[in-house]
Short mmCIF file of C-alpha atoms in Angstrom, two decimals:
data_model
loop_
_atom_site.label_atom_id
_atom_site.label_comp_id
_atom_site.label_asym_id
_atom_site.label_seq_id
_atom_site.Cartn_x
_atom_site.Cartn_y
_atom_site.Cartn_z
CA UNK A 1 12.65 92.83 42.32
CA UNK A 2 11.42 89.01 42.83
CA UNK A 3 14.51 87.27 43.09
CA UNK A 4 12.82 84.01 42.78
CA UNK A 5 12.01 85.17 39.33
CA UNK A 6 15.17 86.45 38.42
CA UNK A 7 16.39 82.80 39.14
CA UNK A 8 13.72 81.31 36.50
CA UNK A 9 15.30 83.73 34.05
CA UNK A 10 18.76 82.29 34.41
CA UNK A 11 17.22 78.61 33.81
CA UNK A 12 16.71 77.05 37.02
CA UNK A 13 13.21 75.89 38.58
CA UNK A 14 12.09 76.77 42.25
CA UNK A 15 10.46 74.20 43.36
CA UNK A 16 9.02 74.11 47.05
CA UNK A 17 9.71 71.37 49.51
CA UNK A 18 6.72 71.35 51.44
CA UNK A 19 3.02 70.18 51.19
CA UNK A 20 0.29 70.22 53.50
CA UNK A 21 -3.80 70.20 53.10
CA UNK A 22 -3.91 74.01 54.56
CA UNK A 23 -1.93 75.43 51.76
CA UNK A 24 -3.82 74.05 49.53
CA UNK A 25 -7.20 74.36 51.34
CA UNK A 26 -6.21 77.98 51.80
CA UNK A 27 -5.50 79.18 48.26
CA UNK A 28 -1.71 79.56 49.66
CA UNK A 29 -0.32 77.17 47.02
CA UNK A 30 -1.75 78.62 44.16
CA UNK A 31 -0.37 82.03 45.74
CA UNK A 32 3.20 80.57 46.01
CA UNK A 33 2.78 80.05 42.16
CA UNK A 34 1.95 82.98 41.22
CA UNK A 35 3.66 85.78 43.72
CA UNK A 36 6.75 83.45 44.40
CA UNK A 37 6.99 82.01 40.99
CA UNK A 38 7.23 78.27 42.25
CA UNK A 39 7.26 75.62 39.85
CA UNK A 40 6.65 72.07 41.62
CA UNK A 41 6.67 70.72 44.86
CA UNK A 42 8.69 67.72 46.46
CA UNK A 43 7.62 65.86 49.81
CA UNK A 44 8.49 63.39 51.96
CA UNK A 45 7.35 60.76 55.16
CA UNK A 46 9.33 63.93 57.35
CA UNK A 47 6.81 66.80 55.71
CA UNK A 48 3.78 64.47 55.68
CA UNK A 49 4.44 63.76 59.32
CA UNK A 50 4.05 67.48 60.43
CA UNK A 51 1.56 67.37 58.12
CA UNK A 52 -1.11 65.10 59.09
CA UNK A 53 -0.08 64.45 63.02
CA UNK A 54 -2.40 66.81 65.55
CA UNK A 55 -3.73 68.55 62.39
CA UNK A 56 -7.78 67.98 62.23
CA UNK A 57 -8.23 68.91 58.73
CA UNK A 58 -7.48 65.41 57.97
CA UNK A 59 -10.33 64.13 60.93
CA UNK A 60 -13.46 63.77 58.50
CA UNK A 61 -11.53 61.95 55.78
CA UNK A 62 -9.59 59.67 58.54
CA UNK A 63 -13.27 59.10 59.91
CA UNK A 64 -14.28 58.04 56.49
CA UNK A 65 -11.59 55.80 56.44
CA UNK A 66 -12.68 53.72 59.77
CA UNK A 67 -16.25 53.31 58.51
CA UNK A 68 -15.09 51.56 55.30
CA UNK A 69 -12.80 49.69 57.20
CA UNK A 70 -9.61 50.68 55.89
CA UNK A 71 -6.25 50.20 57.52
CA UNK A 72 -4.19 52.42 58.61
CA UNK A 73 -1.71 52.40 56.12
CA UNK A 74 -4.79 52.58 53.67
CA UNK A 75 -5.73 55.49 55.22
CA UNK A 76 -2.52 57.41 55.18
CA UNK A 77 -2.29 56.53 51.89
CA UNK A 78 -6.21 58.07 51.19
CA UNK A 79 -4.82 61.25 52.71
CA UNK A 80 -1.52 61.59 51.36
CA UNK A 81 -2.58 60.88 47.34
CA UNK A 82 -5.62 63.00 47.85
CA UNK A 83 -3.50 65.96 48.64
CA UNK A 84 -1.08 65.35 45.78
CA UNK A 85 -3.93 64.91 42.91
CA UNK A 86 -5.15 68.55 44.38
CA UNK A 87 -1.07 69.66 44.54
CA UNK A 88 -1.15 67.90 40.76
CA UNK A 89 -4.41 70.19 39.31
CA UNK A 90 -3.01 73.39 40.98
CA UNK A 91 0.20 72.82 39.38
CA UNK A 92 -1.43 71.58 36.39
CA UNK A 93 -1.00 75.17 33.92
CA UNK A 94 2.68 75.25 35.06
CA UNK A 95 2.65 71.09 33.61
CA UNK A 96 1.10 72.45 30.39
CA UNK A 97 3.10 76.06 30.11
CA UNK A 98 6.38 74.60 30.41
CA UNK A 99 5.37 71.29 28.20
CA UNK A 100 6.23 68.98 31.25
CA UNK A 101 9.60 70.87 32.04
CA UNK A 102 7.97 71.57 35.68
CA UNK A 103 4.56 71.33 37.31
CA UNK A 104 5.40 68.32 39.07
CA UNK A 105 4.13 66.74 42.31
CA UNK A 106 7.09 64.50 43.83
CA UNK A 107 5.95 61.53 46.25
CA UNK A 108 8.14 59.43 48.26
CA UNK A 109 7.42 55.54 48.45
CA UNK A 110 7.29 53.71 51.72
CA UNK A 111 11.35 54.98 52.90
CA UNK A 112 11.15 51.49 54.52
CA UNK A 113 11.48 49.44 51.11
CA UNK A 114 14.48 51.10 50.18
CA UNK A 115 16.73 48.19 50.36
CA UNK A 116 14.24 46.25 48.27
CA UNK A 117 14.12 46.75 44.51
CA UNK A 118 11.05 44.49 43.58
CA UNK A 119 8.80 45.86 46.35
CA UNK A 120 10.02 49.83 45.11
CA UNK A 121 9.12 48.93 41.57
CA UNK A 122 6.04 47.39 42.42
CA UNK A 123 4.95 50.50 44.73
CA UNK A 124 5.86 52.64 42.37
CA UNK A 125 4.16 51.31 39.78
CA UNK A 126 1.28 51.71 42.33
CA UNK A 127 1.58 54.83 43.33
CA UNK A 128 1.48 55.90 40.26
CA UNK A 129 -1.77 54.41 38.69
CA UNK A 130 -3.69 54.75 41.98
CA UNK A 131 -2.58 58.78 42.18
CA UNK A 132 -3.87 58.83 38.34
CA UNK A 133 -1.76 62.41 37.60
CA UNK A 134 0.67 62.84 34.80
CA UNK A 135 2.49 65.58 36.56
CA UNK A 136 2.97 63.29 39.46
CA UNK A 137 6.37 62.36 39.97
CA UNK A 138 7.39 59.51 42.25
CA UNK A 139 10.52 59.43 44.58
CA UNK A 140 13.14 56.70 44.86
CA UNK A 141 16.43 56.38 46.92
CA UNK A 142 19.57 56.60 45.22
CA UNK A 143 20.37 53.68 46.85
CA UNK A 144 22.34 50.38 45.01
CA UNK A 145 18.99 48.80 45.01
CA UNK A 146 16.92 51.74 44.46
CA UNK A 147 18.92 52.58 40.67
CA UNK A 148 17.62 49.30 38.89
CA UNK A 149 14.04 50.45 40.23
CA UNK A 150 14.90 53.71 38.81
CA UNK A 151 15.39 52.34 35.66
CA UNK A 152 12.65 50.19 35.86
CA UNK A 153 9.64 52.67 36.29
CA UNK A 154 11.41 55.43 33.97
CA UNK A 155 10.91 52.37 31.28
CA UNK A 156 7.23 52.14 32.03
CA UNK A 157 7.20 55.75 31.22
CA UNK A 158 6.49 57.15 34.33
CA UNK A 159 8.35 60.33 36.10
CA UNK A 160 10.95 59.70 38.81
CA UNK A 161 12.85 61.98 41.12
CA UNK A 162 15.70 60.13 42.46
CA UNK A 163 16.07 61.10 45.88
CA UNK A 164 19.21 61.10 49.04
CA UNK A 165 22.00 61.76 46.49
CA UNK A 166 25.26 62.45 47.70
CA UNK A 167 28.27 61.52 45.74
CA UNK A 168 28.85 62.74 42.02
CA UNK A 169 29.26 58.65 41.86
CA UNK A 170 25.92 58.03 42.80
CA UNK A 171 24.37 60.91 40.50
CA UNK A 172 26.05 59.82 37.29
CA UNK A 173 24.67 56.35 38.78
CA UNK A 174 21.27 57.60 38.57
CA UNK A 175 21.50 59.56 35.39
CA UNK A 176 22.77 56.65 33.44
CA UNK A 177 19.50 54.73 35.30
CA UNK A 178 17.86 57.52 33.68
CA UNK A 179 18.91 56.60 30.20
CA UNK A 180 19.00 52.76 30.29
CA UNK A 181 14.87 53.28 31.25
CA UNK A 182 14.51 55.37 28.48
CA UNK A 183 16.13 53.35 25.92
CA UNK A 184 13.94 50.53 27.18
CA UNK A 185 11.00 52.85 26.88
CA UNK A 186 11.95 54.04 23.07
CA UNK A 187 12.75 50.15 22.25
CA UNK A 188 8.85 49.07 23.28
CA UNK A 189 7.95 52.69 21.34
CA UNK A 190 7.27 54.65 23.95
CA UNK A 191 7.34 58.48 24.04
CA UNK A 192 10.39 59.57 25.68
CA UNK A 193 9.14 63.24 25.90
CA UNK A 194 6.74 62.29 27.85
CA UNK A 195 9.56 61.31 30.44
CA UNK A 196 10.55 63.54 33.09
CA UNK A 197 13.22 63.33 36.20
CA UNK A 198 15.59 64.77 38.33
CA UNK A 199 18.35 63.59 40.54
CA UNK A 200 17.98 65.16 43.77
CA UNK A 201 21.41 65.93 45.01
CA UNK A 202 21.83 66.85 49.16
CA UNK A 203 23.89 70.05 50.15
CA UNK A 204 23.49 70.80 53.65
CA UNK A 205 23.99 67.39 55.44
CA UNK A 206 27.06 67.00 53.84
CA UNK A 207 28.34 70.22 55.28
CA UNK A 208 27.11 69.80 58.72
CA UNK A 209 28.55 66.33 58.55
CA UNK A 210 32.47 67.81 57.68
CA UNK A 211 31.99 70.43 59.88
CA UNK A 212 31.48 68.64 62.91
CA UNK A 213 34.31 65.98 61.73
CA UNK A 214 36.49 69.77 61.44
CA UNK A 215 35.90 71.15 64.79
CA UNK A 216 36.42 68.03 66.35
CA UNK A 217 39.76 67.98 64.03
CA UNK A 218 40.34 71.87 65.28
CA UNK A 219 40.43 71.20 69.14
CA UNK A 220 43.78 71.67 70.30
CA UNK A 221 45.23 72.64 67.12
CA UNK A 222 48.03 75.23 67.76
CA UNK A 223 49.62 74.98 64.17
CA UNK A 224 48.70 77.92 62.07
CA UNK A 225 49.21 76.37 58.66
CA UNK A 226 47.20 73.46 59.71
CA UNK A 227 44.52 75.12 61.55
CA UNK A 228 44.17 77.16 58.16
CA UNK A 229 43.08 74.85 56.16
CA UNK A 230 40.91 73.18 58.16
CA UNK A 231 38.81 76.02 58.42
CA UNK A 232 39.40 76.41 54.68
CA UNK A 233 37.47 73.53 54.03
CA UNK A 234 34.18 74.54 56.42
CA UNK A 235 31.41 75.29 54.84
CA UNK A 236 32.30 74.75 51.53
CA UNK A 237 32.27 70.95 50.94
CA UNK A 238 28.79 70.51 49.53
CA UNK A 239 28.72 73.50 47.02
CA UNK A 240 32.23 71.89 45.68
CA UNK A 241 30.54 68.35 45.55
CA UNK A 242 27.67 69.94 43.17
CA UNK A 243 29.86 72.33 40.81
CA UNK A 244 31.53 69.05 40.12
CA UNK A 245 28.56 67.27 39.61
CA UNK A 246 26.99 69.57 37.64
CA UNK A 247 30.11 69.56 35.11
CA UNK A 248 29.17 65.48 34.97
CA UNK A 249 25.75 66.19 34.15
CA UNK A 250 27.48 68.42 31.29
CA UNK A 251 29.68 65.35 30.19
CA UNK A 252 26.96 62.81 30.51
CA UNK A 253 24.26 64.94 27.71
CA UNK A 254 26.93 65.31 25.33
CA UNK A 255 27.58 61.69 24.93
CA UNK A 256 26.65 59.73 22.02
CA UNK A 257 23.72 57.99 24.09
CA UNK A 258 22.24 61.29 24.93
CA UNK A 259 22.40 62.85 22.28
CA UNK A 260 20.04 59.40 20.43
CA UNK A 261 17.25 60.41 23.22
CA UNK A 262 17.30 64.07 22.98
CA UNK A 263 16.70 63.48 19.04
CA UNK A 264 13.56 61.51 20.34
CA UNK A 265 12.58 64.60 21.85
CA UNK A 266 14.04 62.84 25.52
CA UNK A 267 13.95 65.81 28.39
CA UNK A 268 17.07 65.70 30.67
CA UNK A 269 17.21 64.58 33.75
CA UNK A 270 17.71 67.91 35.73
CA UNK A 271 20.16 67.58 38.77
CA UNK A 272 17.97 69.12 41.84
CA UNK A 273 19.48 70.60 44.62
CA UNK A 274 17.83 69.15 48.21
CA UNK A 275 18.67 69.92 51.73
CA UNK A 276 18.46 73.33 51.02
CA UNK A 277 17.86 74.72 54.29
CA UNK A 278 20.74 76.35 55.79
CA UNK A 279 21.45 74.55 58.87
CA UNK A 280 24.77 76.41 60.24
CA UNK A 281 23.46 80.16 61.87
CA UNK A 282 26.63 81.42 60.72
CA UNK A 283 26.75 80.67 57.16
CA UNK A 284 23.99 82.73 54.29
CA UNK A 285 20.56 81.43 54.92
CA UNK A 286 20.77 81.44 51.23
CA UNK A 287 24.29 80.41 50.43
CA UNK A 288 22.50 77.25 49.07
CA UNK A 289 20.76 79.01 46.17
CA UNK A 290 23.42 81.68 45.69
CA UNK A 291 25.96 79.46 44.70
CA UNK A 292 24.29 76.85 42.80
CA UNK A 293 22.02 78.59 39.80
CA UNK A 294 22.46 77.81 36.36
CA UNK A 295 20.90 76.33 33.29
CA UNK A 296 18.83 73.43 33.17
CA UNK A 297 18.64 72.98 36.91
CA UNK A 298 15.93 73.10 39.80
CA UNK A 299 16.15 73.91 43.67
CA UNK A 300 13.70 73.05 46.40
CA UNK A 301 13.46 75.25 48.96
CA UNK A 302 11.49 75.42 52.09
CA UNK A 303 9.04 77.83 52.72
CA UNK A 304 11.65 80.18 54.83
CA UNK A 305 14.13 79.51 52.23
CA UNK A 306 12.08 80.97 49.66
CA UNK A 307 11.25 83.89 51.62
CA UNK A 308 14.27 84.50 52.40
CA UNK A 309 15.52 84.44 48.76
CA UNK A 310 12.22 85.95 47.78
CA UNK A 311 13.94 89.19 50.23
CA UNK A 312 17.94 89.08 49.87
CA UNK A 313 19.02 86.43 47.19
CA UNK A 314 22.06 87.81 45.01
CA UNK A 315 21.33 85.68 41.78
CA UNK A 316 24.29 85.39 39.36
CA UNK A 317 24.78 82.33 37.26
CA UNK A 318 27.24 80.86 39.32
CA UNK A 319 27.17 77.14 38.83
CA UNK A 320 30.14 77.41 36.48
CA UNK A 321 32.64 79.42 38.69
CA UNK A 322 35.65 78.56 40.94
CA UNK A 323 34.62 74.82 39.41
CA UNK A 324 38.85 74.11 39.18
CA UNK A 325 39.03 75.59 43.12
CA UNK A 326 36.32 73.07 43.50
CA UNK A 327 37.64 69.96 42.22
CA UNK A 328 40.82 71.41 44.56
CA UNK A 329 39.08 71.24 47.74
CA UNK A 330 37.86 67.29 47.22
CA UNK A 331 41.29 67.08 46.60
CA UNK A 332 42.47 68.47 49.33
CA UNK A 333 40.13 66.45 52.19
CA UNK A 334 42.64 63.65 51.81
CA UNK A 335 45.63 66.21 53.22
CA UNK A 336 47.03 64.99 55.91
CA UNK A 337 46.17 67.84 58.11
CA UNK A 338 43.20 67.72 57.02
CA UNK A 339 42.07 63.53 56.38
CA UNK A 340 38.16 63.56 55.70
CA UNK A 341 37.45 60.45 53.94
CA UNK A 342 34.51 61.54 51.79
CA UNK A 343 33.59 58.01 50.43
CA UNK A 344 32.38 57.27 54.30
CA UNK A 345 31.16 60.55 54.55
CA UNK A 346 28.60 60.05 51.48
CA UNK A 347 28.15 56.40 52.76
CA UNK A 348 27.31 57.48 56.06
CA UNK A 349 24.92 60.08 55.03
CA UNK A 350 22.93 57.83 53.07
CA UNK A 351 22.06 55.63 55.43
CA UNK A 352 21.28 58.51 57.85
CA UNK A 353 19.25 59.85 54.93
CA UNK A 354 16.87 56.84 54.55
CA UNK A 355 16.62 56.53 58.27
CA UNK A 356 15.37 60.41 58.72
CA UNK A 357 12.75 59.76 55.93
CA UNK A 358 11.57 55.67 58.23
CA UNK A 359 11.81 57.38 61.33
CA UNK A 360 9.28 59.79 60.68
CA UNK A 361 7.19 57.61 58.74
CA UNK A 362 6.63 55.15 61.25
CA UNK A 363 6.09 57.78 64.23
CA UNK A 364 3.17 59.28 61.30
CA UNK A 365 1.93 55.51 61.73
CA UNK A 366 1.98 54.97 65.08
CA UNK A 367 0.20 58.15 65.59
CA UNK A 368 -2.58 57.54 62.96
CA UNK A 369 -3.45 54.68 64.18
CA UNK A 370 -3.54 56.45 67.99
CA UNK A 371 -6.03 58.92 66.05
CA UNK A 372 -8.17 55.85 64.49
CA UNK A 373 -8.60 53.96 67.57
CA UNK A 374 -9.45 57.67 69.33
CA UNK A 375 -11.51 58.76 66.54
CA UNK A 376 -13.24 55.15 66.51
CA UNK A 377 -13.98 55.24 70.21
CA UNK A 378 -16.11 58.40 69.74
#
């Protein structure tokens, strides 16, 4: 039994978090499709980074890239949207099966404009004409600047996946972004079924976040009753945080608003769960996807998440249970014994978030441009 399939039957969308030029050079991609049933990819600066640094598939085209005198940011960029149109056409029957439900190719722009909402818009806008792929789906942060941006580009039509989610605030944030661009789309007569995007909501961050903030709490705890529900609370912080959101997303597409765009023909914005990877040894190396399928709903996994599911996942629609023991354990952080202020938590996590995506983005710079000047020497 392909439990990756069994998951698609239920209503939610693997998609893979991972892209490089060997899978698709390979034939691996296009194997992924059809043996693991995957139905999109995201990436980011992080994935593109192992990607393209010490790898010399990329050599010839980088080479190409000196001779016509590009820079280097030109050339990452010549590298990067290449392999997304070829991600785009492999993925291209899934676009047209599912009538744009999934298919999609999700690229990040530069994580160090993420604070800027004119030079987002403007990039994305960019991206998304120079990538020239209608399954293409550009990422922006979640941030305070990155929403207007959001709304923006979904009112020029084009396909966003909102990306470093955290709070439920911040995803109802994003899917009312979500509808305010597609208003302004259907008011300049637009298409809105041509409009696709998901809010990409982090699990595992938040967990190893509370955890730490718990053991710390747990060292030289002798009281039973308190030491009890701080371990309560390990581990299951970020599944909590997503039932609930979920149950917004449930609120938000039966209001009035809604309801005007899905008579358009207006596809929801799918909440996507991201940071997938379990990062704790002692918790499920799926607990992320066990916990969290239901209808109308994707998951990016990578690649040993989705073998490991692929192997052991026990799917059961199981976005909908224990949701009142899940609004109780929010509750409960702000316990005395227990005093986890999630507001900093979420705040804290986002700015982590957007540095993990510029940190690796500038090292994939700095070592390009060590490759060009090497390459260029030669």
């Amino acid at each position: 039994m392909n439990h990756l399939l069994e998951i698609e039957e239920l209503g939610q969308s693997i998609w893979m978090d991972n892209l490089t030029r060997n899978l698709i050079e390979s034939g691996e991609l296009k194997e992924m499709i059809e043996s693991r049933g995957v139905r999109g990819i995201t990436s980011n600066p992080a994935i593109f980074e192992k990607a393209i640094a010490g790898n010399a598939i990329y050599d010839a085209d980088i080479e190409a890239g000196i001779r016509a005198k590009k820079s280097v940011l030109e050339i990452y960029e010549s590298l990067v949207f290449e392999d997304i149109r070829h991600a785009c056409d492999i993925f291209g029957p899934v676009y047209q099966q599912s009538k744009g439900l999934d298919g999609y190719i999700s690229i990040e722009v530069p994580p160090t404009i993420a604070n800027d909402t004119e030079s987002t818009i403007s990039e994305a806008l960019r991206y998304y004409q120079a990538i020239g792929k209608e399954n293409v789906m550009i990422k922006i942060p979640g941030t305070a600047e990155g929403l207007p941006a959001v709304e923006r580009v979904i009112g020029e039509g084009i396909n966003v996946n909102v990306t470093l989610l955290f709070s439920v605030e911040s995803y109802v944030n994003s899917a009312w972004a979500y509808i305010r661009g597609l208003e302004a789309f259907a008011a300049k007569g637009g298409d809105v079924s041509k409009v696709s995007s998901v809010a990409s909501f982090f699990l595992s961050r938040i967990d190893s976040n509370i955890d730490g903030q718990i053991d710390e709490k747990l060292k030289g705890v002798t009281d039973i009753s308190m030491k009890a529900k701080l371990e309560a609370v390990k581990g299951k912080v970020a599944i909590a945080n997503a039932k609930i959101a979920y149950q917004k997303y449930k609120e938000i597409i039966a209001s009035d608003r809604w309801q005007a765009l899905a008579a358009k023909g207006a596809k929801v914005q799918r909440l996507l769960w991201a940071s997938t990877g379990t990062k704790n040894p002692a918790y499920s190396d799926v607990m992320y996807v066990d916990e969290l399928v239901g209808p109308e709903t994707v998951n990016t996994l990578p690649p040993n998440t989705i073998e490991a599911c692929f192997d052991h996942c026990d799917v059961a629609p199981r976005i909908e249970t224990n949701v009142q023991e899940a609004y109780n354990l929010i509750a409960n952080l702000k316990d005395p014994d227990i005093e986890i202020d999630l507001d900093k938590v979420m705040a804290d996590l986002l700015l982590d978030g957007i540095d993990k995506f510029v940190q690796p983005f500038q090292s994939l710079m700095n070592s390009l441009e060590e490759k060009v000047q090497r390459l260029a020497a030669v």
